[in-house]
Tab-separated table of C-alpha atoms and ligand atoms in Angstrom:
chain	number	residue	atom	x	y	z
A	1	MET	CA	-0.062	-0.252	0.200
A	2	SER	CA	1.550	3.355	-0.763
A	3	ALA	CA	2.191	5.751	1.720
A	4	ILE	CA	0.925	8.917	3.156
A	5	THR	CA	2.637	12.258	3.053
A	6	VAL	CA	2.311	14.484	6.118
A	7	ILE	CA	3.455	18.121	5.948
A	8	GLY	CA	4.644	19.732	9.066
A	9	ALA	CA	5.684	18.006	12.235
A	10	GLY	CA	4.106	20.162	15.003
A	11	LEU	CA	1.698	19.226	17.140
A	12	ALA	CA	-0.925	17.929	14.937
A	13	GLY	CA	1.517	16.362	12.281
A	14	ALA	CA	3.361	14.407	14.611
A	15	GLU	CA	0.117	12.841	16.107
A	16	ALA	CA	-1.307	12.152	12.276
A	17	ALA	CA	2.149	10.877	11.149
A	18	TRP	CA	2.053	8.643	14.485
A	19	GLN	CA	-1.580	7.508	13.881
A	20	ILE	CA	-0.872	6.453	10.280
A	21	ALA	CA	1.852	4.576	11.307
A	22	ARG	CA	0.767	2.715	13.959
A	23	GLN	CA	-2.051	1.480	11.138
A	24	GLY	CA	0.746	-0.167	9.291
A	25	ILE	CA	0.653	2.600	7.024
A	26	GLU	CA	3.986	4.056	5.870
A	27	VAL	CA	4.521	8.026	6.072
A	28	GLU	CA	6.245	10.314	4.418
A	29	LEU	CA	6.948	13.180	6.998
A	30	TYR	CA	8.292	16.436	5.995
A	31	GLU	CA	9.403	19.308	8.524
A	32	MET	CA	11.264	22.634	7.566
A	33	ARG	CA	12.804	22.820	10.895
A	34	PRO	CA	15.818	23.647	11.409
A	35	VAL	CA	16.418	24.220	7.646
A	36	LYS	CA	13.928	27.054	7.205
A	37	MET	CA	12.657	27.966	11.138
A	38	THR	CA	9.197	29.684	11.582
A	39	PRO	CA	9.212	33.171	13.616
A	40	ALA	CA	7.830	31.559	16.863
A	41	HIS	CA	10.121	28.140	17.127
A	42	HIS	CA	13.444	27.633	18.189
A	43	THR	CA	14.018	24.187	18.251
A	44	GLU	CA	14.502	21.112	15.432
A	45	HIS	CA	11.989	19.170	17.795
A	46	PHE	CA	8.907	17.874	16.632
A	47	ALA	CA	5.561	18.960	18.719
A	48	GLU	CA	7.121	21.669	19.712
A	49	LEU	CA	5.189	23.782	22.027
A	50	VAL	CA	6.100	27.781	20.945
A	51	CYS	CA	4.882	29.324	23.661
A	52	SER	CA	3.158	27.887	27.246
A	53	ASN	CA	3.887	24.462	28.689
A	54	SER	CA	0.518	24.374	29.693
A	55	LEU	CA	-1.889	21.543	28.036
A	56	LYS	CA	-4.779	23.375	29.933
A	57	GLY	CA	-7.433	21.815	32.171
A	58	ALA	CA	-6.803	18.134	33.419
A	59	GLY	CA	-10.139	16.972	35.185
A	60	LEU	CA	-13.260	15.699	33.065
A	61	ASP	CA	-15.458	18.480	34.300
A	62	ASN	CA	-13.019	20.608	31.306
A	63	ALA	CA	-13.914	20.384	28.451
A	64	ALA	CA	-9.920	20.495	27.273
A	65	GLY	CA	-9.397	17.675	30.033
A	66	LEU	CA	-12.055	15.662	28.294
A	67	LEU	CA	-10.660	16.153	25.016
A	68	LYS	CA	-7.319	15.032	26.358
A	69	GLU	CA	-8.715	11.799	27.691
A	70	GLU	CA	-10.808	10.949	24.613
A	71	MET	CA	-7.075	11.368	22.812
A	72	ARG	CA	-5.882	9.025	25.429
A	73	ARG	CA	-8.334	6.370	24.321
A	74	LEU	CA	-7.509	6.456	20.961
A	75	ASP	CA	-3.408	5.685	21.908
A	76	SER	CA	-2.826	9.488	21.088
A	77	LEU	CA	1.554	9.600	21.076
A	78	LEU	CA	1.176	12.867	22.980
A	79	MET	CA	-1.366	12.401	25.557
A	80	ARG	CA	1.267	9.288	26.415
A	81	ALA	CA	4.351	11.615	26.402
A	82	ALA	CA	2.500	14.752	27.770
A	83	ASP	CA	1.227	12.478	31.031
A	84	ARG	CA	5.224	11.021	31.332
A	85	TYR	CA	6.729	14.312	31.104
A	86	ALA	CA	4.153	16.235	33.355
A	87	VAL	CA	4.796	18.914	35.668
A	88	PRO	CA	3.265	20.336	38.904
A	89	ALA	CA	0.454	22.842	37.901
A	90	GLY	CA	-2.720	22.830	39.918
A	91	GLY	CA	-5.687	21.750	37.812
A	92	ALA	CA	-3.677	21.987	34.759
A	93	LEU	CA	-2.175	19.265	32.850
A	94	ALA	CA	1.278	21.206	31.354
A	95	VAL	CA	5.087	19.259	30.554
A	96	ASP	CA	8.117	19.462	30.473
A	97	ARG	CA	8.491	21.180	27.471
A	98	GLU	CA	12.008	19.782	26.441
A	99	LYS	CA	11.331	16.025	27.529
A	100	PHE	CA	8.495	16.507	25.988
A	101	SER	CA	8.951	17.127	22.438
A	102	GLN	CA	12.456	15.346	22.308
A	103	GLU	CA	10.932	12.177	23.173
A	104	ILE	CA	8.358	12.664	20.576
A	105	THR	CA	10.817	13.239	17.920
A	106	LYS	CA	12.840	10.324	18.821
A	107	ILE	CA	9.821	8.051	18.584
A	108	LEU	CA	9.112	8.889	14.866
A	109	GLU	CA	12.658	9.328	13.999
A	110	GLU	CA	12.892	5.575	14.843
A	111	HIS	CA	9.614	4.686	13.624
A	112	PRO	CA	10.408	1.902	10.930
A	113	LEU	CA	7.471	3.071	8.822
A	114	ILE	CA	8.201	6.886	9.147
A	115	GLN	CA	10.541	8.423	6.657
A	116	VAL	CA	11.448	12.136	7.634
A	117	HIS	CA	12.171	14.639	5.378
A	118	ARG	CA	13.928	18.011	6.809
A	119	GLU	CA	12.882	20.264	4.023
A	120	GLU	CA	10.082	22.816	2.606
A	121	VAL	CA	7.768	21.736	1.139
A	122	LYS	CA	6.408	24.474	-1.340
A	123	SER	CA	3.286	23.501	-2.448
A	124	LEU	CA	0.549	20.543	-2.042
A	125	PRO	CA	0.964	16.736	-3.247
A	126	PRO	CA	-0.276	16.948	-6.810
A	127	SER	CA	-1.586	12.981	-6.326
A	128	GLY	CA	-1.731	10.465	-3.380
A	129	ILE	CA	-3.253	11.044	0.399
A	130	ALA	CA	-1.916	14.193	2.133
A	131	VAL	CA	-2.295	15.676	5.786
A	132	ILE	CA	-1.080	19.297	5.556
A	133	ALA	CA	-0.494	20.228	9.367
A	134	SER	CA	1.741	23.523	8.381
A	135	GLY	CA	0.426	25.723	11.474
A	136	PRO	CA	-0.199	29.343	11.948
A	137	LEU	CA	3.123	29.798	10.674
A	138	THR	CA	2.913	27.735	7.118
A	139	SER	CA	6.029	29.037	5.114
A	140	GLU	CA	4.650	31.741	2.154
A	141	ASP	CA	5.158	29.739	-0.772
A	142	LEU	CA	3.227	26.834	0.846
A	143	ALA	CA	0.418	29.264	1.652
A	144	LEU	CA	0.287	30.977	-1.177
A	145	ASP	CA	-0.169	27.594	-3.323
A	146	ILE	CA	-2.899	26.292	-0.246
A	147	GLN	CA	-4.944	29.474	-1.084
A	148	LYS	CA	-4.890	28.934	-5.073
A	149	VAL	CA	-6.043	25.558	-4.031
A	150	THR	CA	-8.834	26.222	-1.982
A	151	GLY	CA	-10.217	30.031	-3.018
A	152	GLU	CA	-8.973	33.568	-2.682
A	153	ASP	CA	-11.107	34.493	0.360
A	154	ALA	CA	-10.734	30.672	2.106
A	155	LEU	CA	-7.503	31.164	3.730
A	156	SER	CA	-6.839	33.898	6.123
A	157	PHE	CA	-2.950	35.279	7.198
A	158	TYR	CA	-4.161	36.481	10.727
A	159	ASP	CA	-6.630	35.857	13.101
A	160	ALA	CA	-8.513	39.023	14.804
A	161	ALA	CA	-11.272	37.505	17.430
A	162	ALA	CA	-13.503	39.085	19.165
A	163	PRO	CA	-14.470	37.211	22.958
A	164	ILE	CA	-16.856	34.624	22.740
A	165	VAL	CA	-18.978	33.682	25.779
A	166	THR	CA	-22.067	31.474	26.798
A	167	LEU	CA	-25.653	32.224	26.107
A	168	GLU	CA	-26.253	30.455	29.825
A	169	SER	CA	-23.892	32.987	31.191
A	170	ILE	CA	-25.879	36.270	30.048
A	171	ASN	CA	-28.027	38.059	32.073
A	172	MET	CA	-31.487	37.925	29.831
A	173	GLU	CA	-32.791	40.610	32.502
A	174	LYS	CA	-30.777	43.239	30.871
A	175	ALA	CA	-29.948	41.850	27.266
A	176	PHE	CA	-32.812	41.617	24.761
A	177	TRP	CA	-33.156	39.902	21.103
A	178	ALA	CA	-33.557	42.116	18.185
A	179	SER	CA	-32.037	42.488	14.785
A	180	ARG	CA	-31.529	46.695	14.169
A	181	TYR	CA	-34.362	48.226	12.064
A	182	ASP	CA	-36.104	44.900	12.880
A	183	LYS	CA	-35.156	43.700	9.761
A	184	GLY	CA	-34.526	40.066	9.932
A	185	ASP	CA	-35.358	37.747	12.390
A	186	PRO	CA	-34.158	38.602	15.765
A	187	ASP	CA	-30.549	36.732	15.955
A	188	TYR	CA	-28.658	39.466	17.549
A	189	LEU	CA	-28.436	39.596	21.311
A	190	ASN	CA	-28.687	43.060	22.458
A	191	CYS	CA	-26.935	44.984	25.459
A	192	PRO	CA	-28.132	48.196	26.250
A	193	MET	CA	-25.810	51.234	28.365
A	194	THR	CA	-26.734	54.236	29.820
A	195	GLU	CA	-24.863	56.895	29.123
A	196	GLU	CA	-22.976	56.396	33.136
A	197	GLU	CA	-22.960	52.597	32.030
A	198	TYR	CA	-21.173	53.701	29.329
A	199	LYS	CA	-18.814	55.891	30.638
A	200	ILE	CA	-17.835	53.430	33.177
A	201	PHE	CA	-17.068	51.064	30.617
A	202	TYR	CA	-15.107	53.774	28.348
A	203	ASN	CA	-12.949	55.048	30.686
A	204	GLU	CA	-11.844	51.227	31.887
A	205	LEU	CA	-11.844	50.249	28.295
A	206	ILE	CA	-8.891	53.523	27.565
A	207	LYS	CA	-6.851	52.716	30.088
A	208	ALA	CA	-7.196	48.776	30.240
A	209	GLU	CA	-3.693	46.909	29.707
A	210	THR	CA	-2.927	45.316	26.454
A	211	ALA	CA	-0.801	42.272	25.240
A	212	GLU	CA	2.657	42.230	23.981
A	213	VAL	CA	2.584	42.517	20.255
A	214	LYS	CA	5.536	40.074	19.377
A	215	GLY	CA	7.990	41.450	16.566
A	216	PHE	CA	7.184	39.160	13.518
A	217	GLU	CA	3.342	40.582	14.722
A	218	LYS	CA	3.894	43.905	14.138
A	219	GLY	CA	3.179	46.158	11.381
A	220	LYS	CA	0.203	44.716	8.708
A	221	ILE	CA	-1.964	42.956	11.209
A	222	PHE	CA	-4.276	45.487	12.317
A	223	GLU	CA	-5.070	47.171	9.305
A	224	GLY	CA	-8.125	45.410	8.210
A	225	CYS	CA	-9.648	45.147	11.378
A	226	MET	CA	-9.162	47.938	13.917
A	227	PRO	CA	-8.863	46.302	18.015
A	228	VAL	CA	-11.640	48.126	20.054
A	229	GLU	CA	-9.674	49.788	22.188
A	230	VAL	CA	-7.763	51.467	19.561
A	231	MET	CA	-11.188	52.550	18.136
A	232	ALA	CA	-12.020	53.869	21.159
A	233	ALA	CA	-9.166	55.703	21.760
A	234	ARG	CA	-10.101	57.644	18.856
A	235	GLY	CA	-12.334	59.639	20.738
A	236	GLU	CA	-15.446	58.981	23.823
A	237	GLN	CA	-17.975	58.994	20.527
A	238	THR	CA	-16.371	56.712	18.292
A	239	LEU	CA	-17.609	53.564	19.489
A	240	THR	CA	-21.302	55.033	19.755
A	241	PHE	CA	-21.473	56.348	15.870
A	242	GLY	CA	-19.449	52.632	15.061
A	243	PRO	CA	-20.115	49.092	16.455
A	244	LEU	CA	-21.850	50.452	19.550
A	245	LYS	CA	-23.912	52.466	17.782
A	246	PRO	CA	-27.763	52.216	19.337
A	247	VAL	CA	-29.867	53.308	16.486
A	248	GLY	CA	-32.472	51.036	15.285
A	249	LEU	CA	-32.251	49.073	17.880
A	250	ILE	CA	-35.421	49.440	20.633
A	251	ASP	CA	-35.750	47.033	23.653
A	252	ALA	CA	-39.466	46.073	23.253
A	253	ARG	CA	-39.797	45.426	27.153
A	254	THR	CA	-39.318	49.651	27.858
A	255	GLY	CA	-39.887	51.111	24.159
A	256	LYS	CA	-36.680	52.689	24.562
A	257	ARG	CA	-33.456	53.446	22.581
A	258	SER	CA	-30.397	53.366	24.708
A	259	TYR	CA	-27.316	55.713	24.741
A	260	ALA	CA	-24.704	52.433	23.318
A	261	VAL	CA	-25.855	49.211	22.553
A	262	VAL	CA	-23.266	45.919	22.173
A	263	GLN	CA	-24.743	43.204	19.926
A	264	LEU	CA	-23.690	39.785	20.184
A	265	ARG	CA	-24.201	37.399	17.474
A	266	LYS	CA	-24.562	33.805	17.120
A	267	GLU	CA	-21.262	32.246	16.833
A	268	ASN	CA	-22.766	28.246	16.226
A	269	ARG	CA	-25.578	26.556	15.098
A	270	ALA	CA	-27.013	25.471	18.060
A	271	GLY	CA	-27.015	29.060	19.514
A	272	THR	CA	-25.173	28.517	22.431
A	273	LEU	CA	-22.352	31.210	21.684
A	274	PHE	CA	-22.377	34.868	21.041
A	275	ASN	CA	-19.302	37.117	20.192
A	276	LEU	CA	-19.233	40.424	21.213
A	277	VAL	CA	-19.495	41.934	17.503
A	278	GLY	CA	-16.657	44.386	16.921
A	279	PHE	CA	-14.927	43.925	19.877
A	280	GLN	CA	-11.677	41.640	18.058
A	281	THR	CA	-9.195	43.247	20.818
A	282	HIS	CA	-5.512	42.906	22.135
A	283	LEU	CA	-6.171	43.635	25.623
A	284	LYS	CA	-4.829	40.857	28.257
A	285	TRP	CA	-6.877	38.125	28.712
A	286	GLY	CA	-7.759	39.196	32.443
A	287	GLU	CA	-8.753	42.781	31.702
A	288	GLN	CA	-10.961	41.657	28.563
A	289	GLN	CA	-12.815	39.328	31.108
A	290	ARG	CA	-12.994	42.952	33.977
A	291	VAL	CA	-14.080	45.586	31.669
A	292	PHE	CA	-16.184	43.615	29.440
A	293	ARG	CA	-18.081	42.344	32.369
A	294	LEU	CA	-19.129	46.166	32.873
A	295	ILE	CA	-20.818	45.829	30.182
A	296	PRO	CA	-24.747	45.562	31.347
A	297	GLY	CA	-25.467	41.832	30.787
A	298	LEU	CA	-22.339	40.504	30.806
A	299	GLU	CA	-21.650	40.767	34.820
A	300	ASN	CA	-21.432	37.239	35.193
A	301	ALA	CA	-20.191	36.395	31.358
A	302	GLU	CA	-18.303	32.979	30.965
A	303	PHE	CA	-15.832	33.364	28.284
A	304	VAL	CA	-14.804	30.199	26.250
A	305	ARG	CA	-12.251	32.194	24.169
A	306	PHE	CA	-10.970	35.417	24.452
A	307	GLY	CA	-10.539	38.000	21.601
A	308	VAL	CA	-7.276	37.513	19.766
A	309	MET	CA	-5.232	38.903	17.144
A	310	HIS	CA	-2.050	37.744	16.243
A	311	ARG	CA	-0.661	36.039	13.088
A	312	ASN	CA	-2.761	32.963	11.935
A	313	THR	CA	-2.826	31.378	8.944
A	314	PHE	CA	-6.465	29.264	8.677
A	315	LEU	CA	-8.973	28.456	6.414
A	316	ASN	CA	-12.140	29.250	6.282
A	317	ALA	CA	-13.380	25.675	7.396
A	318	PRO	CA	-17.225	25.459	6.742
A	319	LYS	CA	-16.318	26.932	3.550
A	320	VAL	CA	-13.946	24.492	2.391
A	321	LEU	CA	-13.709	21.544	4.916
A	322	LYS	CA	-15.620	18.327	5.729
A	323	ALA	CA	-15.796	17.404	9.291
A	324	ASP	CA	-13.346	14.223	8.520
A	325	TYR	CA	-10.760	17.086	8.165
A	326	SER	CA	-11.021	16.593	4.160
A	327	LEU	CA	-10.936	18.867	1.409
A	328	GLN	CA	-14.880	19.164	0.239
A	329	LYS	CA	-13.002	20.140	-3.652
A	330	SER	CA	-9.670	17.327	-3.137
A	331	PRO	CA	-10.877	14.538	-0.793
A	332	ASN	CA	-7.598	12.548	-1.065
A	333	LEU	CA	-6.317	15.899	1.038
A	334	PHE	CA	-6.685	16.170	4.692
A	335	PHE	CA	-5.795	19.203	6.523
A	336	ALA	CA	-4.622	19.352	10.564
A	337	GLY	CA	-3.985	21.414	13.740
A	338	GLN	CA	-4.463	25.863	13.186
A	339	ILE	CA	-5.080	25.731	10.131
A	340	THR	CA	-8.006	23.916	9.767
A	341	GLY	CA	-9.672	26.913	12.940
A	342	VAL	CA	-9.248	24.946	15.586
A	343	GLU	CA	-7.256	26.377	18.259
A	344	GLY	CA	-4.956	25.822	20.705
A	345	TYR	CA	-2.185	23.065	21.669
A	346	VAL	CA	-5.127	20.371	22.367
A	347	GLU	CA	-7.415	20.920	19.563
A	348	SER	CA	-4.057	21.345	16.999
A	349	THR	CA	-3.178	17.767	18.261
A	350	ALA	CA	-6.525	16.414	18.295
A	351	SER	CA	-7.533	17.409	14.816
A	352	GLY	CA	-4.239	15.540	13.777
A	353	LEU	CA	-5.477	12.550	15.397
A	354	VAL	CA	-8.715	12.757	13.552
A	355	ALA	CA	-7.025	13.694	9.974
A	356	GLY	CA	-4.443	10.622	10.513
A	357	LEU	CA	-7.124	8.374	11.261
A	358	ASN	CA	-8.912	9.126	7.974
A	359	ALA	CA	-6.536	9.715	5.407
A	360	VAL	CA	-5.742	5.886	6.476
A	361	ARG	CA	-9.731	5.323	5.687
A	362	ARG	CA	-9.163	7.252	2.138
A	363	LEU	CA	-6.199	5.131	1.839
A	364	LYS	CA	-8.081	1.797	2.174
A	365	ASN	CA	-11.458	2.788	0.596
A	366	LEU	CA	-13.145	3.058	3.450
A	367	PRO	CA	-15.744	5.698	5.131
A	368	THR	CA	-14.133	8.170	6.931
A	369	LEU	CA	-15.130	8.318	11.254
A	370	ILE	CA	-17.311	11.865	12.057
A	371	PHE	CA	-17.013	11.156	15.593
A	372	PRO	CA	-20.354	11.834	17.853
A	373	GLN	CA	-21.517	15.214	18.445
A	374	GLU	CA	-21.629	14.170	22.181
A	375	THR	CA	-17.764	13.886	21.969
A	376	ALA	CA	-15.189	16.769	22.214
A	377	LEU	CA	-13.213	15.000	19.155
A	378	GLY	CA	-16.590	15.337	17.608
A	379	SER	CA	-18.121	18.454	18.264
A	380	LEU	CA	-14.739	20.270	17.546
A	381	ALA	CA	-14.475	18.850	14.104
A	382	ARG	CA	-18.778	19.008	13.594
A	383	HIS	CA	-18.253	22.878	14.544
A	384	LEU	CA	-15.683	23.464	11.809
A	385	GLU	CA	-18.012	22.157	8.810
A	386	GLY	CA	-21.154	23.719	10.632
A	387	SER	CA	-20.421	26.891	11.794
A	388	PRO	CA	-21.653	30.321	10.022
A	389	SER	CA	-19.053	30.925	7.442
A	390	VAL	CA	-19.441	34.380	7.584
A	391	ASP	CA	-15.948	35.572	9.522
A	392	PHE	CA	-15.344	32.452	11.051
A	393	GLN	CA	-12.836	32.769	13.374
A	394	PRO	CA	-10.335	29.868	15.322
A	395	MET	CA	-12.217	28.181	18.083
A	396	SER	CA	-11.178	25.972	21.303
A	397	ILE	CA	-13.035	23.464	22.770
A	398	ASN	CA	-15.785	24.308	25.469
A	399	TYR	CA	-18.946	22.804	26.333
A	400	GLY	CA	-21.154	25.025	24.348
A	401	LEU	CA	-20.272	23.185	21.301
A	402	LEU	CA	-21.456	20.295	22.916
A	403	PRO	CA	-25.613	19.257	22.370
A	404	PRO	CA	-27.031	20.220	26.670
A	405	LEU	CA	-27.837	17.361	28.945
A	406	GLU	CA	-31.426	15.793	28.576
A	407	VAL	CA	-31.904	17.235	32.696
A	408	ARG	CA	-30.783	20.481	33.675
A	409	ILE	CA	-28.153	20.244	36.764
A	410	LYS	CA	-27.447	24.043	38.114
A	411	ALA	CA	-24.175	23.092	39.423
A	412	LYS	CA	-21.509	23.992	36.486
A	413	LYS	CA	-19.000	21.605	37.637
A	414	GLU	CA	-21.416	18.624	38.185
A	415	LYS	CA	-23.136	19.191	34.707
A	416	ASN	CA	-19.923	19.151	33.002
A	417	ALA	CA	-18.649	16.620	34.542
A	418	LYS	CA	-21.710	14.294	33.035
A	419	ILE	CA	-21.275	15.948	29.622
A	420	SER	CA	-17.804	14.266	29.775
A	421	GLU	CA	-19.036	10.825	31.094
A	422	ARG	CA	-21.729	10.922	28.645
A	423	ALA	CA	-19.055	11.191	25.683
A	424	LEU	CA	-16.935	8.888	27.254
A	425	ALA	CA	-19.791	6.766	26.827
A	426	LYS	CA	-20.503	7.998	23.528
A	427	LEU	CA	-16.740	7.697	22.684
A	428	GLU	CA	-16.607	3.698	23.413
A	429	GLU	CA	-19.807	2.893	21.823
A	430	PHE	CA	-18.385	4.458	18.345
A	431	LYS	CA	-14.754	2.882	18.665
A	432	ALA	CA	-16.654	-0.651	19.587
A	433	ALA	CA	-18.793	0.106	16.158
A	434	GLU	CA	-15.764	1.422	14.180
A	435	GLY	CA	-13.639	-1.390	15.100
A	436	LEU	CA	-11.078	1.645	16.932
A	437	ASN	CA	-8.509	0.720	19.170
B	501	LIG	P1	2.702	23.720	14.299
B	501	LIG	O1	2.710	23.403	15.961
B	501	LIG	O2	3.047	25.146	14.036
B	501	LIG	O3	3.565	23.192	13.408
B	501	LIG	C1	3.532	23.130	12.041
B	501	LIG	C2	5.091	22.452	11.398
B	501	LIG	O4	4.635	22.820	10.151
B	501	LIG	C3	6.154	23.333	12.268
B	501	LIG	O5	6.949	22.540	12.991
B	501	LIG	C4	6.734	24.093	10.710
B	501	LIG	O6	8.416	24.156	10.853
B	501	LIG	C5	5.877	23.000	9.709
B	501	LIG	N1	5.940	24.141	8.678
B	501	LIG	C6	5.285	25.088	8.365
B	501	LIG	N2	5.360	25.408	7.071
B	501	LIG	C7	5.908	24.209	6.237
B	501	LIG	C8	6.642	23.534	4.995
B	501	LIG	N3	6.394	24.059	3.995
B	501	LIG	N4	7.153	22.637	5.091
B	501	LIG	C9	7.253	21.726	5.686
B	501	LIG	N5	7.238	22.328	7.079
B	501	LIG	C10	6.501	23.417	7.205
B	501	LIG	N6	-1.758	27.346	21.779
B	501	LIG	C11	-1.716	27.038	23.228
B	501	LIG	O7	-2.809	26.362	23.277
B	501	LIG	N7	-1.202	27.584	24.217
B	501	LIG	C12	-0.271	28.327	23.727
B	501	LIG	O8	0.236	29.063	24.321
B	501	LIG	C13	-0.119	29.164	22.268
B	501	LIG	N8	0.896	29.793	22.102
B	501	LIG	C14	1.025	30.294	20.514
B	501	LIG	C15	2.105	31.169	20.330
B	501	LIG	C16	2.301	31.661	19.523
B	501	LIG	C17	3.578	32.752	18.605
B	501	LIG	C18	1.558	30.962	17.782
B	501	LIG	C19	1.858	30.907	16.506
B	501	LIG	C20	0.571	30.071	18.507
B	501	LIG	C21	0.069	29.717	20.167
B	501	LIG	N9	-0.586	29.138	20.210
B	501	LIG	C22	-0.466	27.989	21.101
B	501	LIG	C23	-1.690	28.562	19.064
B	501	LIG	C24	-1.489	26.446	18.587
B	501	LIG	O9	-1.826	25.539	19.612
B	501	LIG	C25	-0.002	26.226	18.247
B	501	LIG	O10	0.504	27.074	17.089
B	501	LIG	C26	0.505	24.779	18.038
B	501	LIG	O11	1.561	24.659	17.639
B	501	LIG	C27	-0.101	24.696	16.823
B	501	LIG	O12	0.169	23.561	16.266
B	501	LIG	P2	0.109	23.099	14.666
B	501	LIG	O13	0.158	21.598	14.690
B	501	LIG	O14	-1.053	23.150	14.079
B	501	LIG	O15	1.061	23.748	14.155
């Protein structure tokens, strides 16, 4: 049987290569480091953690903890190395980054079915089955070729995302549903502000602390999308004539127009997650929570993703990808990692695991796997395929992507633990039905 090509031996590519090889299929693994470095990597090791050494929450009352447990149950190489080289980090799983990536590199380099090529790939393979896992800092030539194949508007080069909050954490006594001028379905949630509330919010926003901009992120990235704090700094009224303009938004409960309105738009098909329209931001995460919770209705908002602005090469997944991570137009090409529009180390690894399994399925002419919606693996992949494609922004795993429980449980920890329990039971059923080990 012919080999499968994997491009990029970062988190997703390393996991994909492992999943392919462990099923007895040869892998041609291409990694450009150290011949050509990215602006964020420091070593030549596979699966390098470029920034924090945390793989987020460890417990099963945490969505990232659930995703990791699902990967363990599918013999994930990266999870094995992470557990082996875990370092104490409270409720999170953090790792000794050197040992973690050295171990993964050694196992893959010594694997008899994996041929490693240390070279830059400049275009997509013209034939055969491949997993493209070249990451948020995909080299320029390859990125341009991906753009040629997927379409001009299907690949973004930076991420300017607004924060996302859960619907259940929004105070509906303050927020109201309405579309501007009553046009179309009232799909937007609106948080109205009095003049006094706006001024308090505004004054905190303009003095809030921003995150550091890395050298390679300076310059072009803010051209297309201005951070809300930068717009605010232009003058006290700029936002009320911009994203916070109140015209055409009447709260039916009072019949009145407010001084300013923050609009929230549905982020997923199920309508459990909402993004703050126009709030792309470069504020530090703690500051986002502090300042945006001053918005009436968001006092107790649960942020499943904070706003970010950084370099990130990612596909408009709902437009071009399927939930099995293959390209709609070219089913032999699979994508994995941050380039698919997932966000984070664990999410990138998880997509590599599924893409690797599916590349083998394709080679064997078997139907590809789409994991159940109730699992973290399935909900993440299905979100990529099914979320609105207009202004699609990357997503981390969170419980808002999984269907709610049939019974209502108030205590959050207990509810999350039950969702995880259901997910793991579903995963075991799915594994048995599909013959996965
Ligand atoms: P990568 O791990 O970057 O792997 C891609 C690999 O492809 C690299 O090894 C690269 O050298 C190689 N490659 C690229 N182009 C080519 C080519 N043409 N030919 C051959 N090889 C190629 N997530 C978190 O959860 N926590 C964090 O703290 C965090 N910090 C981040 C900091 C920065 C600066 C960036 C850019 C991202 C960060 N992320 C973080 C987001 C994301 O989780 C990581 O980028 C993660 O490494 C993505 O995994 P990946 O496999 O998609 O890409």
